[in-house]
Amino acid sequence: MADALARLCNTFHRGLNNVDFNMQRNGELRVLTAIADTHPCCIFDVGANNGEWSRLASALIPNCTIHAFEIVPSTFQQLQAGTAGLKNVRVNNFGLSNENGDVVINISEDTSVATACRIEGMKAHDDYYRDRVNCVVRKASNYIQEQNIERIDFVKIDVEGMDLRVIRGFEDTLSYVRAIQFEYGVFNIASHDLLADFCALLVARGFVIGKNISKRRAVLRLPLRHGKLPWLKLCRRQI
């Protein structure tokens, strides 16, 4: 009885926190569709992995340029293959962070979907991430200046706990960004980046933070410095 109750509580907790990787169920597709309705010209896919999100964005918004960033070289090859022929997707074999340099990424032999920069204090993941690889990171502000980008309509970030560092790497060019989708979850235990830290940075820049959950509405009011946009969902899974 106790075990059954524990399983039921765990299922309820996962549902409450929207622990679901299916974009059609977890609200990500709904957010992307809302973004598409605003006719965006430039999108960043940070933590592009094998290109699933970029492919969907490309199909929904064919006239939008999508800058996809994948830090792990072997996974980047999958991204290249997965987006080959998509003229509006530009792939980059480096990650974004708050500084330029190299980082060690923990990877799994079982899947390319799960990679993580920091796993300290997460004993449940010790046996899962058995390999490491050195990877390159750059500040978004440098990339934006090099590419002569003046406006970014949407930034999707999924980098296993390092999301805040990606945002900090935009520096002053964060003012170019209209909306951000970031992940806040278990990997923030290792990164030590709290939700309060996200709020302190983003609210000061004119963003209003909301939670993206399936089947219920949680919304983000965007800063008006670029003109009006509809209310959109912000963040994926847990915040």
C-alpha atoms as an extended CHARMM CRD file, in Angstrom:
* protein
*
       239  EXT
         1         1  MET       CA              0.0000000000        0.0000000000        0.0000000000  PROA      1               0.0000000000
         2         2  ALA       CA              2.7800000000        2.3980000000        0.9500000000  PROA      2               0.0000000000
         3         3  ASP       CA              4.6980000000        1.6720000000       -2.2620000000  PROA      3               0.0000000000
         4         4  ALA       CA              1.5940000000        2.2100000000       -4.3780000000  PROA      4               0.0000000000
         5         5  LEU       CA              0.8870000000        5.5020000000       -2.6280000000  PROA      5               0.0000000000
         6         6  ALA       CA              4.5010000000        6.5970000000       -3.1360000000  PROA      6               0.0000000000
         7         7  ARG       CA              4.2940000000        5.8170000000       -6.8630000000  PROA      7               0.0000000000
         8         8  LEU       CA              1.0240000000        7.7350000000       -7.1180000000  PROA      8               0.0000000000
         9         9  CYS       CA              2.5360000000       10.7470000000       -5.3450000000  PROA      9               0.0000000000
        10        10  ASN       CA              5.5950000000       10.6370000000       -7.5920000000  PROA      10              0.0000000000
        11        11  THR       CA              3.3910000000       10.5400000000      -10.7000000000  PROA      11              0.0000000000
        12        12  PHE       CA              1.3800000000       13.4870000000       -9.4030000000  PROA      12              0.0000000000
        13        13  HSD       CA              4.5610000000       15.4200000000       -8.5950000000  PROA      13              0.0000000000
        14        14  ARG       CA              6.0190000000       14.8120000000      -12.0570000000  PROA      14              0.0000000000
        15        15  GLY       CA              2.7910000000       15.9650000000      -13.6510000000  PROA      15              0.0000000000
        16        16  LEU       CA              2.6420000000       19.0610000000      -11.4730000000  PROA      16              0.0000000000
        17        17  ASN       CA              6.1790000000       20.0030000000      -12.4480000000  PROA      17              0.0000000000
        18        18  ASN       CA              5.6320000000       19.1260000000      -16.1060000000  PROA      18              0.0000000000
        19        19  VAL       CA              8.4620000000       16.5820000000      -16.2940000000  PROA      19              0.0000000000
        20        20  ASP       CA              7.7230000000       15.6050000000      -19.8750000000  PROA      20              0.0000000000
        21        21  PHE       CA             10.1110000000       15.6710000000      -22.8230000000  PROA      21              0.0000000000
        22        22  ASN       CA              7.4170000000       15.4830000000      -25.5080000000  PROA      22              0.0000000000
        23        23  MET       CA              7.0840000000       18.9600000000      -27.0300000000  PROA      23              0.0000000000
        24        24  GLN       CA              3.4890000000       18.3420000000      -28.0880000000  PROA      24              0.0000000000
        25        25  ARG       CA              2.4790000000       17.6560000000      -24.4760000000  PROA      25              0.0000000000
        26        26  ASN       CA              4.7740000000       19.7880000000      -22.3230000000  PROA      26              0.0000000000
        27        27  GLY       CA              3.8130000000       23.1560000000      -23.7910000000  PROA      27              0.0000000000
        28        28  GLU       CA              6.9180000000       23.7950000000      -25.8890000000  PROA      28              0.0000000000
        29        29  LEU       CA              5.0430000000       23.4120000000      -29.1710000000  PROA      29              0.0000000000
        30        30  ARG       CA              2.3680000000       25.7960000000      -27.9160000000  PROA      30              0.0000000000
        31        31  VAL       CA              4.9890000000       28.4100000000      -27.0880000000  PROA      31              0.0000000000
        32        32  LEU       CA              6.7030000000       27.9860000000      -30.4550000000  PROA      32              0.0000000000
        33        33  THR       CA              3.3650000000       28.2780000000      -32.2470000000  PROA      33              0.0000000000
        34        34  ALA       CA              2.6390000000       31.5090000000      -30.3690000000  PROA      34              0.0000000000
        35        35  ILE       CA              6.0680000000       32.8050000000      -31.3630000000  PROA      35              0.0000000000
        36        36  ALA       CA              5.4010000000       31.8460000000      -34.9900000000  PROA      36              0.0000000000
        37        37  ASP       CA              2.2470000000       33.9690000000      -34.9460000000  PROA      37              0.0000000000
        38        38  THR       CA              4.4150000000       37.0500000000      -34.2910000000  PROA      38              0.0000000000
        39        39  HSD       CA              6.3640000000       36.4590000000      -37.5480000000  PROA      39              0.0000000000
        40        40  PRO       CA              9.8600000000       36.3440000000      -36.0030000000  PROA      40              0.0000000000
        41        41  CYS       CA             12.9680000000       36.9740000000      -38.0830000000  PROA      41              0.0000000000
        42        42  CYS       CA             15.6710000000       35.5750000000      -35.7860000000  PROA      42              0.0000000000
        43        43  ILE       CA             15.6770000000       32.7310000000      -33.2570000000  PROA      43              0.0000000000
        44        44  PHE       CA             18.4620000000       31.1580000000      -31.1740000000  PROA      44              0.0000000000
        45        45  ASP       CA             18.3340000000       27.4310000000      -30.3330000000  PROA      45              0.0000000000
        46        46  VAL       CA             20.9020000000       27.0260000000      -27.5550000000  PROA      46              0.0000000000
        47        47  GLY       CA             21.4940000000       23.3890000000      -26.7340000000  PROA      47              0.0000000000
        48        48  ALA       CA             20.2130000000       22.2640000000      -30.1200000000  PROA      48              0.0000000000
        49        49  ASN       CA             21.2260000000       18.6250000000      -29.6400000000  PROA      49              0.0000000000
        50        50  ASN       CA             20.2130000000       16.5870000000      -32.7090000000  PROA      50              0.0000000000
        51        51  GLY       CA             18.1170000000       19.4170000000      -34.1480000000  PROA      51              0.0000000000
        52        52  GLU       CA             14.6010000000       18.2940000000      -33.2610000000  PROA      52              0.0000000000
        53        53  TRP       CA             13.5330000000       21.7280000000      -31.9910000000  PROA      53              0.0000000000
        54        54  SER       CA             15.2630000000       23.5720000000      -34.8490000000  PROA      54              0.0000000000
        55        55  ARG       CA             13.5540000000       21.3640000000      -37.4240000000  PROA      55              0.0000000000
        56        56  LEU       CA             10.1750000000       22.0750000000      -35.8950000000  PROA      56              0.0000000000
        57        57  ALA       CA             10.8900000000       25.8060000000      -35.7480000000  PROA      57              0.0000000000
        58        58  SER       CA             12.0650000000       25.7530000000      -39.3610000000  PROA      58              0.0000000000
        59        59  ALA       CA              8.8610000000       24.0570000000      -40.4860000000  PROA      59              0.0000000000
        60        60  LEU       CA              6.6360000000       26.4660000000      -38.5580000000  PROA      60              0.0000000000
        61        61  ILE       CA              8.5900000000       29.6070000000      -39.4660000000  PROA      61              0.0000000000
        62        62  PRO       CA             10.3560000000       29.0250000000      -42.8120000000  PROA      62              0.0000000000
        63        63  ASN       CA             11.2310000000       32.7050000000      -43.2740000000  PROA      63              0.0000000000
        64        64  CYS       CA             12.9720000000       32.9620000000      -39.8990000000  PROA      64              0.0000000000
        65        65  THR       CA             16.7380000000       32.4940000000      -39.4700000000  PROA      65              0.0000000000
        66        66  ILE       CA             17.4770000000       29.9500000000      -36.7450000000  PROA      66              0.0000000000
        67        67  HSD       CA             20.9260000000       29.9990000000      -35.1400000000  PROA      67              0.0000000000
        68        68  ALA       CA             21.4790000000       26.5650000000      -33.5750000000  PROA      68              0.0000000000
        69        69  PHE       CA             24.2780000000       25.9120000000      -31.0630000000  PROA      69              0.0000000000
        70        70  GLU       CA             25.4630000000       22.4430000000      -30.0540000000  PROA      70              0.0000000000
        71        71  ILE       CA             28.4890000000       22.1010000000      -27.8080000000  PROA      71              0.0000000000
        72        72  VAL       CA             29.3460000000       18.3650000000      -28.0970000000  PROA      72              0.0000000000
        73        73  PRO       CA             31.1780000000       17.5810000000      -31.3870000000  PROA      73              0.0000000000
        74        74  SER       CA             29.6260000000       14.1360000000      -31.9020000000  PROA      74              0.0000000000
        75        75  THR       CA             26.1340000000       15.4870000000      -31.2580000000  PROA      75              0.0000000000
        76        76  PHE       CA             26.8630000000       18.4210000000      -33.5530000000  PROA      76              0.0000000000
        77        77  GLN       CA             27.3540000000       15.9330000000      -36.3850000000  PROA      77              0.0000000000
        78        78  GLN       CA             23.8140000000       14.6990000000      -35.7450000000  PROA      78              0.0000000000
        79        79  LEU       CA             22.6070000000       18.3050000000      -35.7600000000  PROA      79              0.0000000000
        80        80  GLN       CA             24.2950000000       18.8990000000      -39.1080000000  PROA      80              0.0000000000
        81        81  ALA       CA             22.7490000000       15.7790000000      -40.5960000000  PROA      81              0.0000000000
        82        82  GLY       CA             19.3510000000       16.5160000000      -39.1000000000  PROA      82              0.0000000000
        83        83  THR       CA             19.1750000000       20.0520000000      -40.4830000000  PROA      83              0.0000000000
        84        84  ALA       CA             20.8600000000       19.4500000000      -43.8370000000  PROA      84              0.0000000000
        85        85  GLY       CA             18.8580000000       21.1110000000      -46.5610000000  PROA      85              0.0000000000
        86        86  LEU       CA             17.1900000000       23.5950000000      -44.2030000000  PROA      86              0.0000000000
        87        87  LYS       CA             18.4260000000       26.8910000000      -45.6070000000  PROA      87              0.0000000000
        88        88  ASN       CA             17.1430000000       28.9440000000      -42.6840000000  PROA      88              0.0000000000
        89        89  VAL       CA             19.0810000000       26.9800000000      -40.0340000000  PROA      89              0.0000000000
        90        90  ARG       CA             22.6630000000       27.9830000000      -39.2360000000  PROA      90              0.0000000000
        91        91  VAL       CA             24.5070000000       25.4660000000      -37.0770000000  PROA      91              0.0000000000
        92        92  ASN       CA             27.3930000000       26.2530000000      -34.7310000000  PROA      92              0.0000000000
        93        93  ASN       CA             29.6970000000       23.7110000000      -33.0870000000  PROA      93              0.0000000000
        94        94  PHE       CA             30.1440000000       25.5500000000      -29.7900000000  PROA      94              0.0000000000
        95        95  GLY       CA             28.0780000000       26.3580000000      -26.7620000000  PROA      95              0.0000000000
        96        96  LEU       CA             27.0890000000       29.7000000000      -25.3010000000  PROA      96              0.0000000000
        97        97  SER       CA             28.1180000000       30.7570000000      -21.8180000000  PROA      97              0.0000000000
        98        98  ASN       CA             29.1270000000       33.7770000000      -19.7520000000  PROA      98              0.0000000000
        99        99  GLU       CA             32.7360000000       33.6380000000      -20.9230000000  PROA      99              0.0000000000
       100       100  ASN       CA             34.8250000000       32.4700000000      -23.8590000000  PROA      100             0.0000000000
       101       101  GLY       CA             36.9040000000       29.3350000000      -23.3770000000  PROA      101             0.0000000000
       102       102  ASP       CA             36.7290000000       25.5810000000      -22.8840000000  PROA      102             0.0000000000
       103       103  VAL       CA             34.5350000000       23.4960000000      -20.5920000000  PROA      103             0.0000000000
       104       104  VAL       CA             34.3470000000       19.8020000000      -19.7570000000  PROA      104             0.0000000000
       105       105  ILE       CA             31.0260000000       18.2000000000      -20.7010000000  PROA      105             0.0000000000
       106       106  ASN       CA             29.8470000000       14.9300000000      -19.1530000000  PROA      106             0.0000000000
       107       107  ILE       CA             28.2650000000       12.6150000000      -21.7030000000  PROA      107             0.0000000000
       108       108  SER       CA             26.4880000000        9.2720000000      -21.6720000000  PROA      108             0.0000000000
       109       109  GLU       CA             27.2510000000        6.2570000000      -23.8250000000  PROA      109             0.0000000000
       110       110  ASP       CA             23.5440000000        5.4880000000      -24.0410000000  PROA      110             0.0000000000
       111       111  THR       CA             22.1710000000        8.6620000000      -25.6000000000  PROA      111             0.0000000000
       112       112  SER       CA             23.2580000000       11.9890000000      -27.0590000000  PROA      112             0.0000000000
       113       113  VAL       CA             20.2010000000       13.7260000000      -25.6440000000  PROA      113             0.0000000000
       114       114  ALA       CA             21.5700000000       13.8880000000      -22.0950000000  PROA      114             0.0000000000
       115       115  THR       CA             24.7990000000       15.8310000000      -21.6350000000  PROA      115             0.0000000000
       116       116  ALA       CA             25.7460000000       18.0090000000      -18.6870000000  PROA      116             0.0000000000
       117       117  CYS       CA             28.4970000000       20.4020000000      -17.7130000000  PROA      117             0.0000000000
       118       118  ARG       CA             28.2770000000       19.9730000000      -13.9520000000  PROA      118             0.0000000000
       119       119  ILE       CA             26.9740000000       16.9680000000      -12.0330000000  PROA      119             0.0000000000
       120       120  GLU       CA             28.6510000000       17.5240000000       -8.6510000000  PROA      120             0.0000000000
       121       121  GLY       CA             26.3310000000       16.6280000000       -5.7990000000  PROA      121             0.0000000000
       122       122  MET       CA             24.0840000000       14.5440000000       -8.0510000000  PROA      122             0.0000000000
       123       123  LYS       CA             24.9930000000       10.9950000000       -7.0330000000  PROA      123             0.0000000000
       124       124  ALA       CA             22.1420000000        9.4930000000       -9.0450000000  PROA      124             0.0000000000
       125       125  HSD       CA             23.9320000000       10.6000000000      -12.2220000000  PROA      125             0.0000000000
       126       126  ASP       CA             27.4260000000        9.3290000000      -11.3860000000  PROA      126             0.0000000000
       127       127  ASP       CA             26.9850000000        6.0200000000      -13.2180000000  PROA      127             0.0000000000
       128       128  TYR       CA             25.0590000000        7.5700000000      -16.0920000000  PROA      128             0.0000000000
       129       129  TYR       CA             27.6550000000       10.0770000000      -17.2810000000  PROA      129             0.0000000000
       130       130  ARG       CA             30.7410000000        7.9230000000      -17.7450000000  PROA      130             0.0000000000
       131       131  ASP       CA             32.6560000000        9.9310000000      -20.3560000000  PROA      131             0.0000000000
       132       132  ARG       CA             33.9040000000       13.4910000000      -20.6510000000  PROA      132             0.0000000000
       133       133  VAL       CA             34.8040000000       15.6890000000      -23.5810000000  PROA      133             0.0000000000
       134       134  ASN       CA             36.3900000000       19.1320000000      -23.8170000000  PROA      134             0.0000000000
       135       135  CYS       CA             34.1490000000       21.6120000000      -25.6280000000  PROA      135             0.0000000000
       136       136  VAL       CA             34.2070000000       25.2550000000      -26.6830000000  PROA      136             0.0000000000
       137       137  VAL       CA             31.9540000000       27.9750000000      -25.2860000000  PROA      137             0.0000000000
       138       138  ARG       CA             31.5260000000       31.5730000000      -26.3670000000  PROA      138             0.0000000000
       139       139  LYS       CA             29.6060000000       34.5960000000      -25.1840000000  PROA      139             0.0000000000
       140       140  ALA       CA             26.4550000000       35.3220000000      -27.1430000000  PROA      140             0.0000000000
       141       141  SER       CA             27.3790000000       39.0040000000      -27.2380000000  PROA      141             0.0000000000
       142       142  ASN       CA             30.4780000000       38.2410000000      -29.3360000000  PROA      142             0.0000000000
       143       143  TYR       CA             28.5290000000       36.0590000000      -31.7610000000  PROA      143             0.0000000000
       144       144  ILE       CA             25.7850000000       38.6610000000      -32.1320000000  PROA      144             0.0000000000
       145       145  GLN       CA             28.3030000000       41.3710000000      -32.9740000000  PROA      145             0.0000000000
       146       146  GLU       CA             30.1120000000       39.1510000000      -35.4900000000  PROA      146             0.0000000000
       147       147  GLN       CA             26.8580000000       38.2290000000      -37.2330000000  PROA      147             0.0000000000
       148       148  ASN       CA             25.5850000000       41.8290000000      -37.1990000000  PROA      148             0.0000000000
       149       149  ILE       CA             22.3750000000       40.7510000000      -35.4800000000  PROA      149             0.0000000000
       150       150  GLU       CA             20.2450000000       43.6440000000      -34.2650000000  PROA      150             0.0000000000
       151       151  ARG       CA             17.1920000000       41.8140000000      -32.9510000000  PROA      151             0.0000000000
       152       152  ILE       CA             16.4470000000       38.3330000000      -31.6120000000  PROA      152             0.0000000000
       153       153  ASP       CA             12.7930000000       37.4260000000      -31.3800000000  PROA      153             0.0000000000
       154       154  PHE       CA             13.1520000000       34.2720000000      -29.3090000000  PROA      154             0.0000000000
       155       155  VAL       CA             15.9030000000       32.4240000000      -27.4410000000  PROA      155             0.0000000000
       156       156  LYS       CA             15.2810000000       28.7970000000      -26.5050000000  PROA      156             0.0000000000
       157       157  ILE       CA             17.8030000000       27.4620000000      -23.9660000000  PROA      157             0.0000000000
       158       158  ASP       CA             18.1500000000       23.8370000000      -22.8200000000  PROA      158             0.0000000000
       159       159  VAL       CA             21.6350000000       23.2900000000      -21.4210000000  PROA      159             0.0000000000
       160       160  GLU       CA             21.1100000000       21.2540000000      -18.2440000000  PROA      160             0.0000000000
       161       161  GLY       CA             21.5750000000       23.7850000000      -15.4650000000  PROA      161             0.0000000000
       162       162  MET       CA             23.8200000000       26.2550000000      -17.2830000000  PROA      162             0.0000000000
       163       163  ASP       CA             20.9700000000       28.3580000000      -18.6640000000  PROA      163             0.0000000000
       164       164  LEU       CA             21.6680000000       31.4160000000      -16.5100000000  PROA      164             0.0000000000
       165       165  ARG       CA             25.2640000000       31.5320000000      -17.7210000000  PROA      165             0.0000000000
       166       166  VAL       CA             24.0340000000       31.5220000000      -21.3010000000  PROA      166             0.0000000000
       167       167  ILE       CA             21.7780000000       34.4780000000      -20.5260000000  PROA      167             0.0000000000
       168       168  ARG       CA             24.5680000000       36.3660000000      -18.7710000000  PROA      168             0.0000000000
       169       169  GLY       CA             26.7330000000       35.9010000000      -21.8570000000  PROA      169             0.0000000000
       170       170  PHE       CA             24.3950000000       38.1520000000      -23.8270000000  PROA      170             0.0000000000
       171       171  GLU       CA             25.6310000000       41.0640000000      -21.7200000000  PROA      171             0.0000000000
       172       172  ASP       CA             24.3210000000       44.3490000000      -23.1760000000  PROA      172             0.0000000000
       173       173  THR       CA             22.8960000000       42.5580000000      -26.2290000000  PROA      173             0.0000000000
       174       174  LEU       CA             20.2420000000       41.0570000000      -23.9530000000  PROA      174             0.0000000000
       175       175  SER       CA             18.3220000000       44.2150000000      -24.8430000000  PROA      175             0.0000000000
       176       176  TYR       CA             18.0280000000       42.7930000000      -28.3900000000  PROA      176             0.0000000000
       177       177  VAL       CA             16.0310000000       39.8020000000      -27.1100000000  PROA      177             0.0000000000
       178       178  ARG       CA             12.2350000000       39.8060000000      -27.0350000000  PROA      178             0.0000000000
       179       179  ALA       CA             11.5470000000       36.5150000000      -25.2540000000  PROA      179             0.0000000000
       180       180  ILE       CA             13.4820000000       33.6780000000      -23.6230000000  PROA      180             0.0000000000
       181       181  GLN       CA             12.5510000000       30.0860000000      -22.8700000000  PROA      181             0.0000000000
       182       182  PHE       CA             14.8840000000       28.5300000000      -20.3150000000  PROA      182             0.0000000000
       183       183  GLU       CA             14.9350000000       25.3840000000      -18.2270000000  PROA      183             0.0000000000
       184       184  TYR       CA             15.1010000000       25.2950000000      -14.4450000000  PROA      184             0.0000000000
       185       185  GLY       CA             15.3330000000       21.8880000000      -12.8420000000  PROA      185             0.0000000000
       186       186  VAL       CA             17.4390000000       19.2710000000      -11.1100000000  PROA      186             0.0000000000
       187       187  PHE       CA             20.7290000000       20.2760000000      -12.7870000000  PROA      187             0.0000000000
       188       188  ASN       CA             20.5550000000       23.6470000000      -11.0610000000  PROA      188             0.0000000000
       189       189  ILE       CA             21.5510000000       21.7460000000       -7.9340000000  PROA      189             0.0000000000
       190       190  ALA       CA             25.0130000000       21.3640000000       -9.4530000000  PROA      190             0.0000000000
       191       191  SER       CA             25.2170000000       24.7780000000      -11.1270000000  PROA      191             0.0000000000
       192       192  HSD       CA             24.0230000000       26.5890000000       -7.9620000000  PROA      192             0.0000000000
       193       193  ASP       CA             22.0260000000       29.0020000000      -10.1140000000  PROA      193             0.0000000000
       194       194  LEU       CA             18.7490000000       29.6580000000       -8.3310000000  PROA      194             0.0000000000
       195       195  LEU       CA             15.4380000000       30.8280000000       -9.7380000000  PROA      195             0.0000000000
       196       196  ALA       CA             15.9440000000       33.9830000000       -7.6850000000  PROA      196             0.0000000000
       197       197  ASP       CA             19.0990000000       34.6460000000       -9.7280000000  PROA      197             0.0000000000
       198       198  PHE       CA             17.1500000000       34.3580000000      -12.9910000000  PROA      198             0.0000000000
       199       199  CYS       CA             14.5240000000       36.7400000000      -11.6350000000  PROA      199             0.0000000000
       200       200  ALA       CA             17.0730000000       39.2810000000      -10.4330000000  PROA      200             0.0000000000
       201       201  LEU       CA             18.7130000000       39.4420000000      -13.8540000000  PROA      201             0.0000000000
       202       202  LEU       CA             15.6830000000       39.2330000000      -16.1270000000  PROA      202             0.0000000000
       203       203  VAL       CA             13.1870000000       41.3580000000      -14.2100000000  PROA      203             0.0000000000
       204       204  ALA       CA             15.7430000000       44.1590000000      -14.0620000000  PROA      204             0.0000000000
       205       205  ARG       CA             15.9100000000       43.9550000000      -17.8790000000  PROA      205             0.0000000000
       206       206  GLY       CA             12.1500000000       44.3040000000      -18.2950000000  PROA      206             0.0000000000
       207       207  PHE       CA             11.0850000000       40.6650000000      -18.5580000000  PROA      207             0.0000000000
       208       208  VAL       CA              8.1910000000       39.1280000000      -16.6520000000  PROA      208             0.0000000000
       209       209  ILE       CA              8.7700000000       35.4700000000      -15.7850000000  PROA      209             0.0000000000
       210       210  GLY       CA              6.0730000000       32.8220000000      -16.0740000000  PROA      210             0.0000000000
       211       211  LYS       CA              5.8910000000       29.0480000000      -16.0790000000  PROA      211             0.0000000000
       212       212  ASN       CA              5.2110000000       26.9500000000      -19.1510000000  PROA      212             0.0000000000
       213       213  ILE       CA              3.0930000000       23.9590000000      -18.2150000000  PROA      213             0.0000000000
       214       214  SER       CA              0.8810000000       21.6100000000      -20.1790000000  PROA      214             0.0000000000
       215       215  LYS       CA             -2.8980000000       22.0530000000      -20.3060000000  PROA      215             0.0000000000
       216       216  ARG       CA             -2.7920000000       25.0910000000      -18.0070000000  PROA      216             0.0000000000
       217       217  ARG       CA             -1.8710000000       28.6500000000      -18.7580000000  PROA      217             0.0000000000
       218       218  ALA       CA              1.0610000000       30.4890000000      -17.2980000000  PROA      218             0.0000000000
       219       219  VAL       CA              2.1310000000       33.5540000000      -19.1590000000  PROA      219             0.0000000000
       220       220  LEU       CA              4.9370000000       35.9880000000      -19.7010000000  PROA      220             0.0000000000
       221       221  ARG       CA              4.4460000000       39.6340000000      -20.4930000000  PROA      221             0.0000000000
       222       222  LEU       CA              7.2770000000       40.6950000000      -22.7610000000  PROA      222             0.0000000000
       223       223  PRO       CA              9.1510000000       43.9810000000      -22.4510000000  PROA      223             0.0000000000
       224       224  LEU       CA              7.6000000000       46.6110000000      -24.6920000000  PROA      224             0.0000000000
       225       225  ARG       CA             10.8140000000       48.2140000000      -25.8910000000  PROA      225             0.0000000000
       226       226  HSD       CA             10.4450000000       46.3840000000      -29.2260000000  PROA      226             0.0000000000
       227       227  GLY       CA              6.7200000000       47.0010000000      -29.5650000000  PROA      227             0.0000000000
       228       228  LYS       CA              3.7480000000       44.9150000000      -28.5580000000  PROA      228             0.0000000000
       229       229  LEU       CA              3.5640000000       41.1480000000      -28.6050000000  PROA      229             0.0000000000
       230       230  PRO       CA              0.8840000000       38.7620000000      -27.3530000000  PROA      230             0.0000000000
       231       231  TRP       CA              1.3220000000       37.1680000000      -23.9540000000  PROA      231             0.0000000000
       232       232  LEU       CA              3.5460000000       34.1430000000      -24.3070000000  PROA      232             0.0000000000
       233       233  LYS       CA              4.5730000000       31.2180000000      -22.1690000000  PROA      233             0.0000000000
       234       234  LEU       CA              8.0900000000       31.3230000000      -20.7750000000  PROA      234             0.0000000000
       235       235  CYS       CA             10.2940000000       28.5060000000      -19.5550000000  PROA      235             0.0000000000
       236       236  ARG       CA             10.0430000000       24.7820000000      -20.0120000000  PROA      236             0.0000000000
       237       237  ARG       CA              9.3060000000       22.0940000000      -17.4470000000  PROA      237             0.0000000000
       238       238  GLN       CA             10.1080000000       23.2410000000      -13.9340000000  PROA      238             0.0000000000
       239       239  ILE       CA             10.5370000000       26.7450000000      -12.5980000000  PROA      239             0.0000000000
